mmCIF file of C-alpha atoms in Angstrom:
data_model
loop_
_atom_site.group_PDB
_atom_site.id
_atom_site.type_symbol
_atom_site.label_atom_id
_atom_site.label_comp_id
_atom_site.label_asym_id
_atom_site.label_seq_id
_atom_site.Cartn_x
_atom_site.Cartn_y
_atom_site.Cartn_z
ATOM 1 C CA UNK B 701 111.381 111.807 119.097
ATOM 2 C CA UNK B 702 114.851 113.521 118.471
ATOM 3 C CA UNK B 703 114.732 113.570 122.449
ATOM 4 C CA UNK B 704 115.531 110.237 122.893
ATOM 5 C CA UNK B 705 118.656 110.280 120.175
ATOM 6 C CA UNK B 706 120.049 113.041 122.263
ATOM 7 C CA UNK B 707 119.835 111.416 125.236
ATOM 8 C CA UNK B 708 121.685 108.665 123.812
ATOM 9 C CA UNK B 709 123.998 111.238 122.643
ATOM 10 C CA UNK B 710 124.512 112.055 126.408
ATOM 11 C CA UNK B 711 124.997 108.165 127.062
ATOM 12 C CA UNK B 712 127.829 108.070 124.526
ATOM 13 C CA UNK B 713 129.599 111.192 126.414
ATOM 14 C CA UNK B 714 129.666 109.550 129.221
ATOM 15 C CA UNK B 715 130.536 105.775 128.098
ATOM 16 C CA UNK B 716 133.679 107.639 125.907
ATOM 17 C CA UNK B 717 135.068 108.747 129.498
ATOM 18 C CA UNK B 718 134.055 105.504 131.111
ATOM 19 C CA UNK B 719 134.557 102.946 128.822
ATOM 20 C CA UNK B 720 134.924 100.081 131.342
ATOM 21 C CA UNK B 721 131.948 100.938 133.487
ATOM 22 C CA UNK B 722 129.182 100.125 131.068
ATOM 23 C CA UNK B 723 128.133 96.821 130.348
ATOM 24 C CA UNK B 724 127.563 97.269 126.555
ATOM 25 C CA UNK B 725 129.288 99.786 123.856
ATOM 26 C CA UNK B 726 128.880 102.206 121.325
ATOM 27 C CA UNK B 727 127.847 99.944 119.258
ATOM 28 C CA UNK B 728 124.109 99.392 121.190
ATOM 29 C CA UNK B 729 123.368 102.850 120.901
ATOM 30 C CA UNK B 730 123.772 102.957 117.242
ATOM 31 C CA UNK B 731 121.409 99.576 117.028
ATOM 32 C CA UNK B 732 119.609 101.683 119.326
ATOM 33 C CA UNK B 733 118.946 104.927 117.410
ATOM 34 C CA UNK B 734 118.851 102.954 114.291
ATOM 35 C CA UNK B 735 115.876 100.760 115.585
ATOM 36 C CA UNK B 736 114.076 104.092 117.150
ATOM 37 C CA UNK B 737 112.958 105.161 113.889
ATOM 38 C CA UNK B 738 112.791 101.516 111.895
ATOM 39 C CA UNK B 739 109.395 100.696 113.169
ATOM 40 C CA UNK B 740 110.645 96.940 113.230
ATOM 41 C CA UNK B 741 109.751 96.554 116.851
ATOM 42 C CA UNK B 742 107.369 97.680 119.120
ATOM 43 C CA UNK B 743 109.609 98.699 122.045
ATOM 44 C CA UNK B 744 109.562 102.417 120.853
ATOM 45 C CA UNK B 745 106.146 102.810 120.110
ATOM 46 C CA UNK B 746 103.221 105.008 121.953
ATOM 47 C CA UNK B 747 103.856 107.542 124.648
ATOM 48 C CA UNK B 748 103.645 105.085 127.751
ATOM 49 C CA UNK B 749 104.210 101.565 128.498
ATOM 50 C CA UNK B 750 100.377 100.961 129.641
ATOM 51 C CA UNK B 751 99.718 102.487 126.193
ATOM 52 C CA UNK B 752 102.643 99.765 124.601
ATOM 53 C CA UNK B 753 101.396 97.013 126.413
ATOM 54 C CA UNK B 754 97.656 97.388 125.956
ATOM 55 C CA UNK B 755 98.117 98.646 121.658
ATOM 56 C CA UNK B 756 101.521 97.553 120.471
ATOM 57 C CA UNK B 757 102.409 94.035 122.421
ATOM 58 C CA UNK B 758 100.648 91.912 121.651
ATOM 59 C CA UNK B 759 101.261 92.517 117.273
ATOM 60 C CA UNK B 760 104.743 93.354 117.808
ATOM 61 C CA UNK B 761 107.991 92.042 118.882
ATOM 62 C CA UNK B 762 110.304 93.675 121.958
ATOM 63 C CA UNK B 763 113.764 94.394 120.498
ATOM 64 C CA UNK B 764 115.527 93.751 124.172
ATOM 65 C CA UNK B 765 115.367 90.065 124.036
ATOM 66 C CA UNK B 766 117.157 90.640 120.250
ATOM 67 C CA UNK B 767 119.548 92.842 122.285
ATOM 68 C CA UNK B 768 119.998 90.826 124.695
ATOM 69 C CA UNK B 769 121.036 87.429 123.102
ATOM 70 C CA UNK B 770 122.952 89.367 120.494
ATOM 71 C CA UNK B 771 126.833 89.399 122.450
ATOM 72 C CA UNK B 772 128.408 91.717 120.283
ATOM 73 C CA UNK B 773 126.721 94.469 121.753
ATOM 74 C CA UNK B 774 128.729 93.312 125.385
ATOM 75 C CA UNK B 775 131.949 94.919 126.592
ATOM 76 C CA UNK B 776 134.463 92.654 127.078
ATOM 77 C CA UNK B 777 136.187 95.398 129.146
ATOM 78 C CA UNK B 778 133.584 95.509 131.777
ATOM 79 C CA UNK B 779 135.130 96.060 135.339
ATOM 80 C CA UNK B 780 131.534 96.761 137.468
ATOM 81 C CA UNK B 781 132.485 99.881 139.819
ATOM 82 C CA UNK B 782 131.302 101.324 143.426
ATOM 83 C CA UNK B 783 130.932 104.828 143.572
ATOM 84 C CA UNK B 784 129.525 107.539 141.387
ATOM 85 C CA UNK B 785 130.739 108.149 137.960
ATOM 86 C CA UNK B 786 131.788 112.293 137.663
ATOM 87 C CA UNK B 787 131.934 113.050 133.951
ATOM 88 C CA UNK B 788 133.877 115.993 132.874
ATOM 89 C CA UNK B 789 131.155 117.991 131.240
ATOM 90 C CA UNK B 790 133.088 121.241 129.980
ATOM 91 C CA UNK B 791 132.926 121.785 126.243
ATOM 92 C CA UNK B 792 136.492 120.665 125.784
ATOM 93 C CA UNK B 793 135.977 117.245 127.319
ATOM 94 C CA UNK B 794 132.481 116.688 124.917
ATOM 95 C CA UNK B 795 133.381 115.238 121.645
ATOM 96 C CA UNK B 796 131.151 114.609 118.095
ATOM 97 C CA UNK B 797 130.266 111.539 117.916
ATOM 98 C CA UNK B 798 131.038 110.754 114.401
ATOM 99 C CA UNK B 799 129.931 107.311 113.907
ATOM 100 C CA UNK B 800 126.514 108.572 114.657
ATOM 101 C CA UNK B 801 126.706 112.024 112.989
ATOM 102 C CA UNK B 802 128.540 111.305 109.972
ATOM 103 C CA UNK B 803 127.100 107.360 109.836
ATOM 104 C CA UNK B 804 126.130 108.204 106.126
ATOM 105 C CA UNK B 805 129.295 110.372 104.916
ATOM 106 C CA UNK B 806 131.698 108.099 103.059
ATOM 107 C CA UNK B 807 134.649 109.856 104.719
ATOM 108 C CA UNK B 808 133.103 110.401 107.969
ATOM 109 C CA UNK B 809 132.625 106.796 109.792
ATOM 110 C CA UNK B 810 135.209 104.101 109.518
ATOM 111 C CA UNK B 811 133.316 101.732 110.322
ATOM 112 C CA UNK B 812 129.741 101.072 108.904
ATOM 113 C CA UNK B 813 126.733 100.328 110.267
ATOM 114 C CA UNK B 814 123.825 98.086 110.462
ATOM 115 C CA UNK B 815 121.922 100.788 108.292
ATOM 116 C CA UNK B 816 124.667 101.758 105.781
ATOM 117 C CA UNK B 817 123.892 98.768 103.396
ATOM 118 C CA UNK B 818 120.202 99.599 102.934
ATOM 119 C CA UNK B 819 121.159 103.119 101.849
ATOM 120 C CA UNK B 820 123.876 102.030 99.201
ATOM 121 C CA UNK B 821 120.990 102.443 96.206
ATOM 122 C CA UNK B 822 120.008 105.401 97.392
ATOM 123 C CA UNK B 823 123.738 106.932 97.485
ATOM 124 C CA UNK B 824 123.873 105.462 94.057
ATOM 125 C CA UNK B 825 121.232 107.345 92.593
ATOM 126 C CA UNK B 826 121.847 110.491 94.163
ATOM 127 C CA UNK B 827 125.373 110.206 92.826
ATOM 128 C CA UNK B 828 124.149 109.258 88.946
ATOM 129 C CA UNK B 829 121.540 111.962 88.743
ATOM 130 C CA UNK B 830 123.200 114.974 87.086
ATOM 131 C CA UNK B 831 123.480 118.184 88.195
ATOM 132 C CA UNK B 832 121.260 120.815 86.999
ATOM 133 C CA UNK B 833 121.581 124.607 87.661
ATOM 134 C CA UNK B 834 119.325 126.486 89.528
ATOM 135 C CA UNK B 835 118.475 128.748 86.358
ATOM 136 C CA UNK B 836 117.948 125.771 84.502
ATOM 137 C CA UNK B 837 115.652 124.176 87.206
ATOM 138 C CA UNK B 838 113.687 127.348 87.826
ATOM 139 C CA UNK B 839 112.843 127.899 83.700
ATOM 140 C CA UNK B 840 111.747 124.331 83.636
ATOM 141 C CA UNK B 841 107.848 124.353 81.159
ATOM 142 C CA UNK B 842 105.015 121.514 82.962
ATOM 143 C CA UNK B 843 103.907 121.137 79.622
ATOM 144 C CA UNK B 844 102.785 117.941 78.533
ATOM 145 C CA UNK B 845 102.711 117.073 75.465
ATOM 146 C CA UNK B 846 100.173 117.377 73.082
ATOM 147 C CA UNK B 847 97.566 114.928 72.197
ATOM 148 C CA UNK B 848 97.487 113.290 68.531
ATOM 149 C CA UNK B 849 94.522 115.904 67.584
ATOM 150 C CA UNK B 850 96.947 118.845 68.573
ATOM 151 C CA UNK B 851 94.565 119.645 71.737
ATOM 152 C CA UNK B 852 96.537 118.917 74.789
ATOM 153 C CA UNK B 853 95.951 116.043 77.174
ATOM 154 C CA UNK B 854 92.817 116.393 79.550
ATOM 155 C CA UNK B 855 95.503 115.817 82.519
ATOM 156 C CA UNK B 856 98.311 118.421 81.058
ATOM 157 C CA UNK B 857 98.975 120.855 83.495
ATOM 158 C CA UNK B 858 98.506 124.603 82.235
ATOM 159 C CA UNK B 859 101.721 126.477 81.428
ATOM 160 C CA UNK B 860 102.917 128.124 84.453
ATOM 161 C CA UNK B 861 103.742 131.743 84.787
ATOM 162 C CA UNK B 862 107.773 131.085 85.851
ATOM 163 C CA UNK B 863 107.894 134.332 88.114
ATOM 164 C CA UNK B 864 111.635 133.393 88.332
ATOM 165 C CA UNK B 865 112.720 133.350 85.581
ATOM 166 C CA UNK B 866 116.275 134.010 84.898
ATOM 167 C CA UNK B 867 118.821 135.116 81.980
ATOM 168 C CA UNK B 868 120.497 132.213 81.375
ATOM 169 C CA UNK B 869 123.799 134.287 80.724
ATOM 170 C CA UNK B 870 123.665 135.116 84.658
ATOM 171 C CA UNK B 871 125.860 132.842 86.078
ATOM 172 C CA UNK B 872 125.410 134.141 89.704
ATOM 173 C CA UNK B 873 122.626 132.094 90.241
ATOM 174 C CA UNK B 874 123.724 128.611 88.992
ATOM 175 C CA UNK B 875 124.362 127.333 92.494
ATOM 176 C CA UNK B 876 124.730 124.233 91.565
ATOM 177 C CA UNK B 877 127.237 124.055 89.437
ATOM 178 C CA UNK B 878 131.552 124.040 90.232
#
């Protein structure tokens, strides 16, 4: 649920104007909302922990004792407090936070994280594949071709009616082009 990312979100606000009162960093809650979605542990999954613990538990592994033996998620800075924490919470004070937001931009995170490595073919492909226009895209023919008799395949899709079809002179609509 996008619920939980936002609330970790909210963590982050408050651990940027806090640094030294949390015993972990930024860096658990981006193992955090990477792990939310990976399906690599159980910890996230069903809607209660009776559910988790009677459906999940005992086929799946807890990510906390990962987390937990794992020190680079501690904070050296730690200094344990008394007294409530006030966070400023006007817009001003409330930052992005860009190594979660921009975590797959190559000029948005500085640092990369545990998921940027298993996206690097992905970026690839999406940056080899060439750019088409619109009008090109949109006057595209499903035919396939035919079969050796001249009768077309049994699978061949019919030729569709393109109710968009364009001019190709019209440059207006080749959005995808510089």
């Amino acid at each position: 649920s996008p619920i939980f990312v936002q609330w970790l979100d909210c963590v982050y606000q408050i651990l940027r104007q806090f640094p030294d009162c949390f015993e972990f960093g930024e860096d658990l809650l981006l193992r955090l909302t990477h792990e939310v979605y990976s399906n690599r542990y159980g910890t996230f999954l069903e809607d209660c922990e009776a559910l988790r613990t009677a459906h999940v538990q005992p086929y799946a592994r807890s990510l906390w004792p990962v987390l937990l033996t794992d020190g680079r998620y501690r904070n050296p800075g730690y200094n344990p407090r008394v007294g409530q924490l006030r966070p400023r919470v006007h817009a001003p004070a409330l930052v992005v936070w860009e190594r979660y937001w921009f975590r797959y931009h190559e000029h948005g995170n500085p640092e990369p994280t545990e998921a940027a490595p298993m996206l690097a073919p992905v970026v690839e492909q999406v940056s080899a594949a060439p750019i088409r226009s619109m009008t090109d895209f949109l006057n595209d023919e499903e035919d396939s071709p035919p079969e050796a008799n001249g009768s077309p395949s049994r699978n061949a899709k019919p030729a569709r009616q393109n109710r968009f079809a364009v001019d190709k002179e019209d440059k207006d609509l080749d959005l995808f082009k510089d």
